[in-house]
PDB file of C-alpha atoms in Angstrom:
ATOM      1  CA  MET P   1     100.865 109.995  71.919  1.00 60.00           C
ATOM      2  CA  TYR P   2     102.596 106.807  72.966  1.00 82.00           C
ATOM      3  CA  LEU P   3     101.194 103.389  72.153  1.00 88.00           C
ATOM      4  CA  ASP P   4     103.178 100.629  73.815  1.00 91.00           C
ATOM      5  CA  ASN P   5     103.378  97.464  71.688  1.00 92.00           C
ATOM      6  CA  ASN P   6     103.963  95.383  74.833  1.00 93.00           C
ATOM      7  CA  PHE P   7     100.214  95.664  75.476  1.00 95.00           C
ATOM      8  CA  SER P   8      99.145  94.353  72.075  1.00 93.00           C
ATOM      9  CA  SER P   9      97.426  90.980  72.045  1.00 93.00           C
ATOM     10  CA  ALA P  10     100.266  89.410  70.047  1.00 94.00           C
ATOM     11  CA  THR P  11     102.923  90.527  72.548  1.00 95.00           C
ATOM     12  CA  LEU P  12     100.869  89.637  75.625  1.00 95.00           C
ATOM     13  CA  GLN P  13     100.625  86.072  74.284  1.00 95.00           C
ATOM     14  CA  THR P  14     104.424  85.764  74.566  1.00 95.00           C
ATOM     15  CA  TYR P  15     104.436  86.347  78.345  1.00 96.00           C
ATOM     16  CA  GLN P  16     104.211  83.516  80.881  1.00 95.00           C
ATOM     17  CA  GLY P  17     102.074  85.697  83.143  1.00 94.00           C
ATOM     18  CA  TYR P  18     102.247  88.890  85.138  1.00 95.00           C
ATOM     19  CA  SER P  19     102.555  90.194  88.672  1.00 94.00           C
ATOM     20  CA  LEU P  20     100.443  92.918  90.218  1.00 94.00           C
ATOM     21  CA  GLN P  21     102.031  94.723  93.153  1.00 94.00           C
ATOM     22  CA  VAL P  22     100.562  97.543  95.238  1.00 94.00           C
ATOM     23  CA  PHE P  23     102.665  99.715  97.532  1.00 93.00           C
ATOM     24  CA  ALA P  24     101.645 101.794 100.552  1.00 91.00           C
ATOM     25  CA  SER P  25     102.822 104.846  98.583  1.00 91.00           C
ATOM     26  CA  GLY P  26      99.801 104.398  96.311  1.00 91.00           C
ATOM     27  CA  ARG P  27     101.873 103.150  93.389  1.00 93.00           C
ATOM     28  CA  ILE P  28     101.212  99.986  91.424  1.00 95.00           C
ATOM     29  CA  LYS P  29     103.737  97.833  89.596  1.00 96.00           C
ATOM     30  CA  LEU P  30     102.940  95.480  86.722  1.00 97.00           C
ATOM     31  CA  SER P  31     105.659  92.967  85.814  1.00 96.00           C
ATOM     32  CA  PHE P  32     105.176  90.933  82.643  1.00 97.00           C
ATOM     33  CA  HIS P  33     107.213  87.720  82.819  1.00 96.00           C
ATOM     34  CA  ARG P  34     108.978  86.379  79.741  1.00 94.00           C
ATOM     35  CA  SER P  35     110.750  83.867  81.986  1.00 90.00           C
ATOM     36  CA  HIS P  36     111.496  83.469  85.674  1.00 84.00           C
ATOM     37  CA  THR P  37     114.216  86.126  85.478  1.00 89.00           C
ATOM     38  CA  ASP P  38     113.301  88.183  82.376  1.00 94.00           C
ATOM     39  CA  ARG P  39     110.548  90.734  82.987  1.00 95.00           C
ATOM     40  CA  VAL P  40     109.165  93.892  81.452  1.00 95.00           C
ATOM     41  CA  GLU P  41     108.196  96.208  84.311  1.00 95.00           C
ATOM     42  CA  TYR P  42     105.794  99.127  84.458  1.00 95.00           C
ATOM     43  CA  TYR P  43     104.764 101.487  87.220  1.00 94.00           C
ATOM     44  CA  CYS P  44     101.308 102.940  87.491  1.00 93.00           C
ATOM     45  CA  ALA P  45     100.957 106.388  88.970  1.00 86.00           C
ATOM     46  CA  LYS P  46      97.936 108.503  89.730  1.00 83.00           C
ATOM     47  CA  ALA P  47      98.301 111.952  88.231  1.00 76.00           C
ATOM     48  CA  LYS P  48      97.448 114.825  90.575  1.00 76.00           C
ATOM     49  CA  ARG P  49      94.555 115.690  88.309  1.00 77.00           C
ATOM     50  CA  CYS P  50      93.836 112.196  87.042  1.00 76.00           C
ATOM     51  CA  LYS P  51      90.537 113.052  85.318  1.00 82.00           C
ATOM     52  CA  GLU P  52      92.112 115.872  83.309  1.00 85.00           C
ATOM     53  CA  ALA P  53      95.153 113.745  82.431  1.00 84.00           C
ATOM     54  CA  TYR P  54      92.894 110.924  81.250  1.00 88.00           C
ATOM     55  CA  LYS P  55      90.820 113.371  79.183  1.00 90.00           C
ATOM     56  CA  ARG P  56      93.992 114.565  77.391  1.00 88.00           C
ATOM     57  CA  GLN P  57      94.951 110.960  76.590  1.00 89.00           C
ATOM     58  CA  HIS P  58      91.400 110.288  75.400  1.00 91.00           C
ATOM     59  CA  THR P  59      91.448 113.327  73.094  1.00 92.00           C
ATOM     60  CA  ARG P  60      94.765 112.485  71.451  1.00 90.00           C
ATOM     61  CA  SER P  61      94.345 108.699  71.094  1.00 92.00           C
ATOM     62  CA  TYR P  62      90.638 107.815  70.917  1.00 93.00           C
ATOM     63  CA  THR P  63      90.547 107.501  67.118  1.00 92.00           C
ATOM     64  CA  LEU P  64      93.392 104.953  67.203  1.00 92.00           C
ATOM     65  CA  MET P  65      91.944 102.839  70.048  1.00 93.00           C
ATOM     66  CA  PRO P  66      88.230 103.398  70.506  1.00 94.00           C
ATOM     67  CA  GLU P  67      87.772  99.959  72.143  1.00 95.00           C
ATOM     68  CA  HIS P  68      90.291 100.746  74.864  1.00 95.00           C
ATOM     69  CA  PHE P  69      88.849 104.141  75.708  1.00 95.00           C
ATOM     70  CA  ASP P  70      85.230 102.949  75.490  1.00 96.00           C
ATOM     71  CA  LEU P  71      86.076 100.275  78.055  1.00 95.00           C
ATOM     72  CA  VAL P  72      87.767 102.758  80.393  1.00 95.00           C
ATOM     73  CA  ASP P  73      84.870 105.204  79.918  1.00 95.00           C
ATOM     74  CA  ARG P  74      82.389 102.493  80.957  1.00 94.00           C
ATOM     75  CA  LEU P  75      84.399 101.871  84.121  1.00 94.00           C
ATOM     76  CA  LEU P  76      84.494 105.571  84.896  1.00 93.00           C
ATOM     77  CA  ALA P  77      80.731 105.947  84.296  1.00 93.00           C
ATOM     78  CA  SER P  78      79.895 103.991  87.451  1.00 86.00           C
ATOM     79  CA  PRO P  79      78.546 106.030  90.371  1.00 87.00           C
ATOM     80  CA  SER P  80      81.445 104.841  92.539  1.00 87.00           C
ATOM     81  CA  ARG P  81      84.517 106.843  93.474  1.00 91.00           C
ATOM     82  CA  TYR P  82      87.533 105.785  91.438  1.00 92.00           C
ATOM     83  CA  LEU P  83      91.237 106.341  90.880  1.00 92.00           C
ATOM     84  CA  ILE P  84      92.870 106.381  87.450  1.00 92.00           C
ATOM     85  CA  HIS P  85      96.494 105.256  87.277  1.00 92.00           C
ATOM     86  CA  ARG P  86      98.506 105.913  84.139  1.00 91.00           C
ATOM     87  CA  VAL P  87     100.993 103.222  83.132  1.00 94.00           C
ATOM     88  CA  HIS P  88     104.605 103.999  82.290  1.00 93.00           C
ATOM     89  CA  LEU P  89     107.703 101.952  81.609  1.00 92.00           C
ATOM     90  CA  LYS P  90     109.915 101.514  84.679  1.00 92.00           C
ATOM     91  CA  GLY P  91     112.489 104.280  84.768  1.00 87.00           C
ATOM     92  CA  ASP P  92     110.804 106.427  82.109  1.00 86.00           C
ATOM     93  CA  THR P  93     107.881 108.516  83.329  1.00 82.00           C
ATOM     94  CA  ASN P  94     107.711 110.168  79.907  1.00 80.00           C
ATOM     95  CA  ALA P  95     106.787 106.815  78.325  1.00 81.00           C
ATOM     96  CA  THR P  96     103.201 106.869  79.611  1.00 88.00           C
ATOM     97  CA  ALA P  97     101.210 104.437  77.508  1.00 92.00           C
ATOM     98  CA  ASP P  98      97.924 105.695  76.096  1.00 92.00           C
ATOM     99  CA  ASN P  99      96.779 102.095  75.580  1.00 94.00           C
ATOM    100  CA  ALA P 100      97.065 100.985  79.230  1.00 95.00           C
ATOM    101  CA  HIS P 101      95.260 102.186  82.357  1.00 94.00           C
ATOM    102  CA  VAL P 102      94.502 100.910  85.833  1.00 96.00           C
ATOM    103  CA  VAL P 103      91.126 101.993  87.221  1.00 95.00           C
ATOM    104  CA  THR P 104      90.311 101.314  90.867  1.00 94.00           C
ATOM    105  CA  ASP P 105      86.710 101.426  92.016  1.00 94.00           C
ATOM    106  CA  ILE P 106      87.175 102.510  95.622  1.00 93.00           C
ATOM    107  CA  ASP P 107      83.653 101.661  96.756  1.00 93.00           C
ATOM    108  CA  GLN P 108      83.599  98.166  95.233  1.00 93.00           C
ATOM    109  CA  GLY P 109      87.227  97.334  96.100  1.00 93.00           C
ATOM    110  CA  CYS P 110      87.933  96.356  92.511  1.00 95.00           C
ATOM    111  CA  MET P 111      90.959  97.249  90.401  1.00 96.00           C
ATOM    112  CA  THR P 112      90.704  96.855  86.630  1.00 96.00           C
ATOM    113  CA  VAL P 113      93.879  96.546  84.575  1.00 97.00           C
ATOM    114  CA  VAL P 114      93.080  97.609  80.992  1.00 96.00           C
ATOM    115  CA  LEU P 115      95.674  96.676  78.349  1.00 96.00           C
ATOM    116  CA  ASP P 116      94.482  97.656  74.864  1.00 94.00           C
ATOM    117  CA  ALA P 117      91.048  95.954  74.754  1.00 93.00           C
ATOM    118  CA  LEU P 118      91.866  93.329  77.417  1.00 95.00           C
ATOM    119  CA  HIS P 119      90.721  93.860  80.985  1.00 95.00           C
ATOM    120  CA  HIS P 120      91.407  91.986  84.195  1.00 96.00           C
ATOM    121  CA  GLN P 121      89.448  92.758  87.342  1.00 96.00           C
ATOM    122  CA  TRP P 122      91.191  92.215  90.665  1.00 95.00           C
ATOM    123  CA  PHE P 123      89.079  92.294  93.822  1.00 95.00           C
ATOM    124  CA  LEU P 124      91.367  93.642  96.516  1.00 94.00           C
ATOM    125  CA  PRO P 125      91.373  93.472 100.306  1.00 93.00           C
ATOM    126  CA  ARG P 126      90.071  96.728 101.842  1.00 93.00           C
ATOM    127  CA  PRO P 127      93.488  97.708 103.363  1.00 92.00           C
ATOM    128  CA  VAL P 128      95.024  97.620  99.861  1.00 93.00           C
ATOM    129  CA  VAL P 129      92.311  99.885  98.442  1.00 93.00           C
ATOM    130  CA  ASN P 130      92.733 102.222 101.423  1.00 92.00           C
ATOM    131  CA  ALA P 131      96.497 102.380 100.791  1.00 91.00           C
ATOM    132  CA  LEU P 132      95.861 103.369  97.166  1.00 91.00           C
ATOM    133  CA  LEU P 133      93.472 106.065  98.303  1.00 90.00           C
ATOM    134  CA  GLU P 134      95.701 107.445 101.072  1.00 89.00           C
ATOM    135  CA  ALA P 135      99.023 107.059  99.210  1.00 87.00           C
ATOM    136  CA  SER P 136     100.895 107.923 102.407  1.00 86.00           C
ATOM    137  CA  GLY P 137     103.733 105.384 102.468  1.00 80.00           C
ATOM    138  CA  PRO P 138     107.323 106.016 101.398  1.00 77.00           C
ATOM    139  CA  LYS P 139     108.084 105.716  97.680  1.00 78.00           C
ATOM    140  CA  LYS P 140     111.334 103.835  98.220  1.00 78.00           C
ATOM    141  CA  GLY P 141     112.679 101.255 100.608  1.00 72.00           C
ATOM    142  CA  GLN P 142     109.469  99.360 101.385  1.00 78.00           C
ATOM    143  CA  GLY P 143     108.124  96.111 100.039  1.00 80.00           C
ATOM    144  CA  SER P 144     104.705  95.789  98.482  1.00 87.00           C
ATOM    145  CA  ILE P 145     101.606  95.344 100.600  1.00 90.00           C
ATOM    146  CA  PHE P 146     100.007  93.230  97.864  1.00 91.00           C
ATOM    147  CA  ASN P 147     101.828  90.999  95.381  1.00 92.00           C
ATOM    148  CA  GLU P 148     100.054  88.422  93.254  1.00 92.00           C
ATOM    149  CA  TYR P 149     101.262  86.536  90.204  1.00 91.00           C
ATOM    150  CA  MET P 150      98.798  85.306  87.618  1.00 91.00           C
ATOM    151  CA  ALA P 151     100.158  82.702  85.210  1.00 91.00           C
ATOM    152  CA  THR P 152      98.979  82.801  81.614  1.00 91.00           C
ATOM    153  CA  TYR P 153      97.218  79.429  81.919  1.00 89.00           C
ATOM    154  CA  GLU P 154      94.900  81.057  84.498  1.00 89.00           C
ATOM    155  CA  HIS P 155      93.510  83.578  81.985  1.00 91.00           C
ATOM    156  CA  ASP P 156      94.996  82.891  78.504  1.00 93.00           C
ATOM    157  CA  TRP P 157      95.233  86.671  78.018  1.00 95.00           C
ATOM    158  CA  GLU P 158      91.470  86.985  77.831  1.00 95.00           C
ATOM    159  CA  ASP P 159      89.183  89.091  80.009  1.00 95.00           C
ATOM    160  CA  ALA P 160      89.152  87.669  83.538  1.00 93.00           C
ATOM    161  CA  VAL P 161      88.109  88.311  87.129  1.00 94.00           C
ATOM    162  CA  PHE P 162      90.417  87.448  90.042  1.00 91.00           C
ATOM    163  CA  GLU P 163      88.513  87.331  93.308  1.00 88.00           C
ATOM    164  CA  GLU P 164      90.106  87.520  96.740  1.00 81.00           C
ATOM    165  CA  GLN P 165      89.659  83.836  97.556  1.00 74.00           C
ATOM    166  CA  TYR P 166      92.030  82.966  94.692  1.00 73.00           C
ATOM    167  CA  HIS P 167      94.862  85.208  95.892  1.00 70.00           C
ATOM    168  CA  GLN P 168      97.919  83.299  97.056  1.00 71.00           C
ATOM    169  CA  LYS P 169      99.022  85.848  99.669  1.00 72.00           C
ATOM    170  CA  GLY P 170      96.630  88.799  99.622  1.00 69.00           C
ATOM    171  CA  TYR P 171      97.321  91.755 101.887  1.00 69.00           C
ATOM    172  CA  ARG P 172     100.657  91.998 103.676  1.00 69.00           C
ATOM    173  CA  GLU P 173     100.931  94.386 106.594  1.00 72.00           C
ATOM    174  CA  PRO P 174     103.634  97.016 105.946  1.00 71.00           C
ATOM    175  CA  PRO P 175     106.710  96.557 108.112  1.00 62.00           C
ATOM    176  CA  ARG P 176     106.942  98.531 111.323  1.00 60.00           C
ATOM    177  CA  ASN P 177     109.848 100.880 111.950  1.00 51.00           C
ATOM    178  CA  ARG P 178     112.798  98.665 112.736  1.00 41.00           C
ATOM    179  CA  PRO P 179     116.369  98.150 111.506  1.00 43.00           C
ATOM    180  CA  HIS P 180     115.250  95.974 108.569  1.00 44.00           C
ATOM    181  CA  ASP P 181     112.502  98.304 107.260  1.00 44.00           C
ATOM    182  CA  ASN P 182     112.263  96.686 103.850  1.00 45.00           C
ATOM    183  CA  CYS P 183     111.821  93.117 105.127  1.00 42.00           C
ATOM    184  CA  TYR P 184     108.860  91.189 106.417  1.00 39.00           C
ATOM    185  CA  ASP P 185     108.933  89.024 109.546  1.00 39.00           C
ATOM    186  CA  ASP P 186     108.588  85.826 107.518  1.00 40.00           C
ATOM    187  CA  GLU P 187     111.498  86.872 105.318  1.00 40.00           C
ATOM    188  CA  LEU P 188     113.997  87.510 108.077  1.00 33.00           C
ATOM    189  CA  ASP P 189     116.540  84.776 108.462  1.00 33.00           C
ATOM    190  CA  PHE P 190     117.429  84.493 112.163  1.00 26.00           C
TER     191      PHE P 190
END
């Protein structure tokens, strides 16, 4: 069992905000910003048997965090199809946090980031949800297809919903095969 203190309410209050990135590979990255240059980064990966993996986490940690697991269970009780992403510290896949999950409702196009008892719902553009479902892009060398930053003053580390009309950039088409594969047209400096 691994409970990550970075997801406690007291620690979340110290961050200036966080970024949510989605990649064509089906991975998700959460970056918690202490400052403009100091971040704590996590990757979210879907286990091959995500329901069984979640059940094991539930069994070992429910008594310590019933609020967290009750919230995730309510999300999973919907009749929609969903994906469960486990959250681990960047560079350490063994440090999978039992107190953090990302649940994506495929049918509703809604991703819920659950950190301890806090939850943020992100309504995503359909191509982003499809990329999570297909998970067919390369794992390295490509930029994110979705990257949004949410400053603390937008949510004060309380439950919140972020709808598409409030996204700054939204969906970004993955780059086509070309010499600068990890760049976007608007980022090239010619």
